[in-house]
Amino acid sequence: MTTATPFGDRAESRGSDPYGVLGEVEDRLLWLSSSIVHHANRVRPNPSGLKVGGHQASCASMVSIMTALWFRHLRPQDQVSVKPHASPVLHAINYLLGELPQAYLPTLRELGGLQSYPSRSKDPDPVDYSTGSVGIGATATIWGALARRYVRDGADAATRTGPDDAVTSGAESGAGAAADGGFAGRQYALVGDAELDEGAVWEAVLDPAVAGLGELVWIVDLNRQSLDRVVPLVTADRLRGMFAAAGWQVLEVKYGQVLEELFTRPGGDALRARLDAMTNAEYQRLLRCAPQELRSRLPGTGPGAAGITGLLAELADEELVGAVRNLGGHDLAMLDSALSAVDDTRPTVILAYTVKGYGLPVQGHPQNHSSLLTQEQMDQLAEQLGCDSAQPWADFAPGSAAAQVCAATAARLRRAAPALQPPPALPTDIGRTPTGSGTTQAALGRALLDLTRQAPEAAARVVTVSPDVSSSTNLGGWVNKVGVWSVAERTDWFADDPETILHWREKPTGQHIELGIAETNLVGLLGELGATWSRWGRPLLPIGVLYDPFVQRALEPWSFGIYAGGQSILVGTPSGVTLAPEGGAHQSITTPSVGLEQPGCTTWEPAFAIDVEWTLLAALARLGRPDGESAYLRLSTRSVDQSLAAVPTDAAARERRRRQVVAGAYPLRRVAGAEVTIAAMGAMVTEALAASDRLAAQGVAADVVCVTSPDLLFRALGSRTGQDPDAAGWILDQAFPLARATPLVTVLDGHPHTLAFLATIHQVPVRTLGVTRFGQSGSLEDVYRYHGIDADSIIRAALDLTR
């Protein structure tokens, strides 16, 4: 019968470790992080009986890594993304450094308390990166590095007046910055090995923009376990090769000092070979064995078995148990050495071998991911670590060596709060009235160019990002005007080619960033560009442009970026089944309701070029401020007669129209004796007006309302019931006044549920037209008819309601 050794002695496993005081800090962090989870689940009252959760085993595998990083290597200019399940370790560190009041330690996952996972926007203590969605925390450091370089080398390059750059404090300048190879601070990511299964990680690692980011340092907690099981394959070799192929420096911290010393003895080479060749599952099983069984299992049956047996015979039982789990990820000296070997000329990954649950009775168990220690086990852990279960939050004794280490670390890492620059002033109306025929997609590029002339200071803060679609989304003129951002200037070998229309001038002051085709990379960068106002006090106005059919692929990481405080504009274009010849695979259906469902974001779908200008300026004005908000603009490639917008010529009337456009809707056509109202959005306004004309010929008067933001209209409706008291409720009175309440037909190039709620404004009969199935290739007329959003369908719906 096998029995698991309840606790591995962390002090014993350190061997001749000279880091004695640091080891005390390490032990205290293990205790505090375990206690934070324990209190939330087993001590705090829980009337509902629902499991609170937390991850003591995941914390235990990270304690040594985080101790070495924070208390030996981290500097104030560095930033760290902590893997989600290690958040209690982060809070414990902040507590020991005086950055978190003791009163918060018992509040994990409590309303108003410590969040489940690190959160920049919701946790009460310093958090550099919000994590929690697998893979995003790691890749965020890549985009954070790019954003920091952009602010320093691009947006602020022309306005620097002192010796320090725009994002480097006095503590970072001089020798410290020079030692970083010219950048301002490292970007550390603490990543679980199972997290590297996320494809978005490799999309980011392989992007051409990443290879030169020497400030990136990823530390992989290689505990060889996922949520449900031991990872079946030996993945370290594969990871090493994949990172190396991407141009990263790969460092490995595999074995601790105890094992390394054993490898030098007779039989040591065979022991190393045996451990190197062992599968993950077999090694994990050894962690659950009593000493006698270890002596039987560990030598194996290979040619070196006799030598291993002889070597193990030299070890006492406790020494043997400690040696088997003596991995480099728990050896402070080995970690220290690896962190000191980072090459700042390229990204670095450190593969740190660890035991999940190290030091806990559940260490190495394949199902320890969410396991919780009992009170008896916590009492034993306290005794082992020199702590007191009755006083779980006790700090180090004043004046003790450990207290002095914490105080010195706190002083070294203290950051001054960034002075927030106000966002640039933006016009609300550039003053042009578009004529002729045009698309809302083309209007985006036109508005950006107009901004460079009308408000150059604001335009200098705009940065556009696209995944290899800048030319096909009408950003070519903008790119030619402002150039492409690059770490260093590159030669444009096609500058003298008369047939080259799009000029790709790459330079540190460029304002367009082009990534590979992966949408998750685009929105990851977008989120970090949108967070520079809170990180370094330098607001940017980031705009990401991608094909609307692929917005859904990008929504989850973009949403997470918004949650983390990133404010940006996402533009989906071209959109809808209006992409008639492209077929169903490239015809977006659900994106019009993004703003209705996404917190921290406003959606606009403008119908005319002037609507694009006004909503874009309004969206830009909401960025880079504590009360700011992101925006999603859905644009179209359908050419529309701009005279249909009927923009008022009187200045006061024009301003009234602008305010209505920005607030969510405006009356496009009012007729005497209206019997029905057609509420149309985006490209469908043309069909709505045509249907109104034809209904008039049949004696049916139809008003037409152009909806620009169902999101804002829904908020306005909520203001009537107190659900959203800050919303602009006045827009409903102007776009849908009670005196003109009639049966309603809604139509849009997207799912009809987006506008269905409009009928509840005055509780009127409604017909909702839109797209509810995959599309077909065909002409615009045929595709609109197929989905029932053409003028004929609008007319039939209106007649059903009125006749």
PDB file of N, CA and C in Angstrom, residues 549-550 575-589 771 773-779 783 786-787:
ATOM      1  N   PRO A 549     -17.136  40.139 -40.487  1.00  0.00           N
ATOM      2  CA  PRO A 549     -17.430  38.717 -40.252  1.00  0.00           C
ATOM      3  C   PRO A 549     -16.521  38.083 -39.213  1.00  0.00           C
ATOM      4  N   PHE A 550     -15.354  38.693 -38.947  1.00  0.00           N
ATOM      5  CA  PHE A 550     -14.399  38.104 -38.017  1.00  0.00           C
ATOM      6  C   PHE A 550     -14.384  38.823 -36.663  1.00  0.00           C
ATOM      7  N   SER A 575     -19.505  44.699 -43.793  1.00  0.00           N
ATOM      8  CA  SER A 575     -20.380  43.960 -42.892  1.00  0.00           C
ATOM      9  C   SER A 575     -21.640  43.471 -43.595  1.00  0.00           C
ATOM     10  N   GLY A 576     -22.272  42.495 -42.933  1.00  0.00           N
ATOM     11  CA  GLY A 576     -23.612  42.065 -43.317  1.00  0.00           C
ATOM     12  C   GLY A 576     -23.703  41.281 -44.599  1.00  0.00           C
ATOM     13  N   VAL A 577     -24.941  40.933 -44.958  1.00  0.00           N
ATOM     14  CA  VAL A 577     -25.184  40.236 -46.216  1.00  0.00           C
ATOM     15  C   VAL A 577     -25.078  41.199 -47.388  1.00  0.00           C
ATOM     16  N   THR A 578     -24.842  42.486 -47.089  1.00  0.00           N
ATOM     17  CA  THR A 578     -24.552  43.444 -48.155  1.00  0.00           C
ATOM     18  C   THR A 578     -23.300  43.015 -48.911  1.00  0.00           C
ATOM     19  N   LEU A 579     -22.467  42.165 -48.312  1.00  0.00           N
ATOM     20  CA  LEU A 579     -21.351  41.536 -49.024  1.00  0.00           C
ATOM     21  C   LEU A 579     -21.902  40.403 -49.894  1.00  0.00           C
ATOM     22  N   ALA A 580     -22.868  40.725 -50.729  1.00  0.00           N
ATOM     23  CA  ALA A 580     -23.657  39.709 -51.428  1.00  0.00           C
ATOM     24  C   ALA A 580     -22.833  38.655 -52.171  1.00  0.00           C
ATOM     25  N   PRO A 581     -21.880  39.026 -53.012  1.00  0.00           N
ATOM     26  CA  PRO A 581     -21.169  37.988 -53.757  1.00  0.00           C
ATOM     27  C   PRO A 581     -20.284  37.095 -52.890  1.00  0.00           C
ATOM     28  N   GLU A 582     -19.959  37.541 -51.660  1.00  0.00           N
ATOM     29  CA  GLU A 582     -19.037  36.783 -50.814  1.00  0.00           C
ATOM     30  C   GLU A 582     -19.666  35.513 -50.239  1.00  0.00           C
ATOM     31  N   GLY A 583     -20.989  35.441 -50.188  1.00  0.00           N
ATOM     32  CA  GLY A 583     -21.635  34.243 -49.670  1.00  0.00           C
ATOM     33  C   GLY A 583     -21.757  34.248 -48.156  1.00  0.00           C
ATOM     34  N   GLY A 584     -22.392  33.200 -47.639  1.00  0.00           N
ATOM     35  CA  GLY A 584     -22.740  33.135 -46.235  1.00  0.00           C
ATOM     36  C   GLY A 584     -21.569  33.160 -45.285  1.00  0.00           C
ATOM     37  N   ALA A 585     -20.426  32.615 -45.686  1.00  0.00           N
ATOM     38  CA  ALA A 585     -19.284  32.544 -44.771  1.00  0.00           C
ATOM     39  C   ALA A 585     -18.741  33.916 -44.405  1.00  0.00           C
ATOM     40  N   HIS A 586     -18.989  34.918 -45.249  1.00  0.00           N
ATOM     41  CA  HIS A 586     -18.461  36.254 -45.014  1.00  0.00           C
ATOM     42  C   HIS A 586     -19.574  37.279 -44.831  1.00  0.00           C
ATOM     43  N   GLN A 587     -20.702  36.850 -44.292  1.00  0.00           N
ATOM     44  CA  GLN A 587     -21.817  37.764 -44.078  1.00  0.00           C
ATOM     45  C   GLN A 587     -22.179  37.754 -42.595  1.00  0.00           C
ATOM     46  N   SER A 588     -21.783  38.813 -41.876  1.00  0.00           N
ATOM     47  CA  SER A 588     -22.004  38.867 -40.431  1.00  0.00           C
ATOM     48  C   SER A 588     -23.473  39.073 -40.109  1.00  0.00           C
ATOM     49  N   ILE A 589     -23.931  38.422 -39.050  1.00  0.00           N
ATOM     50  CA  ILE A 589     -25.336  38.451 -38.670  1.00  0.00           C
ATOM     51  C   ILE A 589     -25.542  39.037 -37.274  1.00  0.00           C
ATOM     52  N   VAL A 771     -31.721  39.359 -40.707  1.00  0.00           N
ATOM     53  CA  VAL A 771     -31.058  38.160 -41.225  1.00  0.00           C
ATOM     54  C   VAL A 771     -30.995  37.126 -40.119  1.00  0.00           C
ATOM     55  N   ARG A 773     -30.403  33.548 -40.990  1.00  0.00           N
ATOM     56  CA  ARG A 773     -29.837  32.298 -41.503  1.00  0.00           C
ATOM     57  C   ARG A 773     -28.597  32.605 -42.321  1.00  0.00           C
ATOM     58  N   PHE A 774     -27.826  31.594 -42.593  1.00  0.00           N
ATOM     59  CA  PHE A 774     -26.642  31.790 -43.411  1.00  0.00           C
ATOM     60  C   PHE A 774     -27.055  32.228 -44.807  1.00  0.00           C
ATOM     61  N   GLY A 775     -26.221  33.084 -45.369  1.00  0.00           N
ATOM     62  CA  GLY A 775     -26.575  33.693 -46.638  1.00  0.00           C
ATOM     63  C   GLY A 775     -26.176  32.877 -47.849  1.00  0.00           C
ATOM     64  N   GLN A 776     -26.432  33.474 -48.995  1.00  0.00           N
ATOM     65  CA  GLN A 776     -26.094  32.900 -50.295  1.00  0.00           C
ATOM     66  C   GLN A 776     -25.301  33.926 -51.088  1.00  0.00           C
ATOM     67  N   SER A 777     -24.520  33.474 -52.025  1.00  0.00           N
ATOM     68  CA  SER A 777     -23.893  34.399 -52.963  1.00  0.00           C
ATOM     69  C   SER A 777     -24.945  34.867 -53.962  1.00  0.00           C
ATOM     70  N   GLY A 778     -24.777  36.070 -54.461  1.00  0.00           N
ATOM     71  CA  GLY A 778     -25.714  36.580 -55.437  1.00  0.00           C
ATOM     72  C   GLY A 778     -25.615  38.085 -55.560  1.00  0.00           C
ATOM     73  N   SER A 779     -26.502  38.658 -56.350  1.00  0.00           N
ATOM     74  CA  SER A 779     -26.544  40.112 -56.461  1.00  0.00           C
ATOM     75  C   SER A 779     -27.131  40.693 -55.181  1.00  0.00           C
ATOM     76  N   VAL A 783     -29.953  38.842 -52.839  1.00  0.00           N
ATOM     77  CA  VAL A 783     -29.633  38.474 -51.451  1.00  0.00           C
ATOM     78  C   VAL A 783     -30.579  39.177 -50.480  1.00  0.00           C
ATOM     79  N   TYR A 786     -33.804  37.359 -50.658  1.00  0.00           N
ATOM     80  CA  TYR A 786     -33.678  36.042 -50.035  1.00  0.00           C
ATOM     81  C   TYR A 786     -33.870  36.138 -48.518  1.00  0.00           C
ATOM     82  N   HIS A 787     -33.361  37.203 -47.921  1.00  0.00           N
ATOM     83  CA  HIS A 787     -33.453  37.356 -46.471  1.00  0.00           C
ATOM     84  C   HIS A 787     -34.668  38.174 -46.030  1.00  0.00           C
TER      85      HIS A 787
END
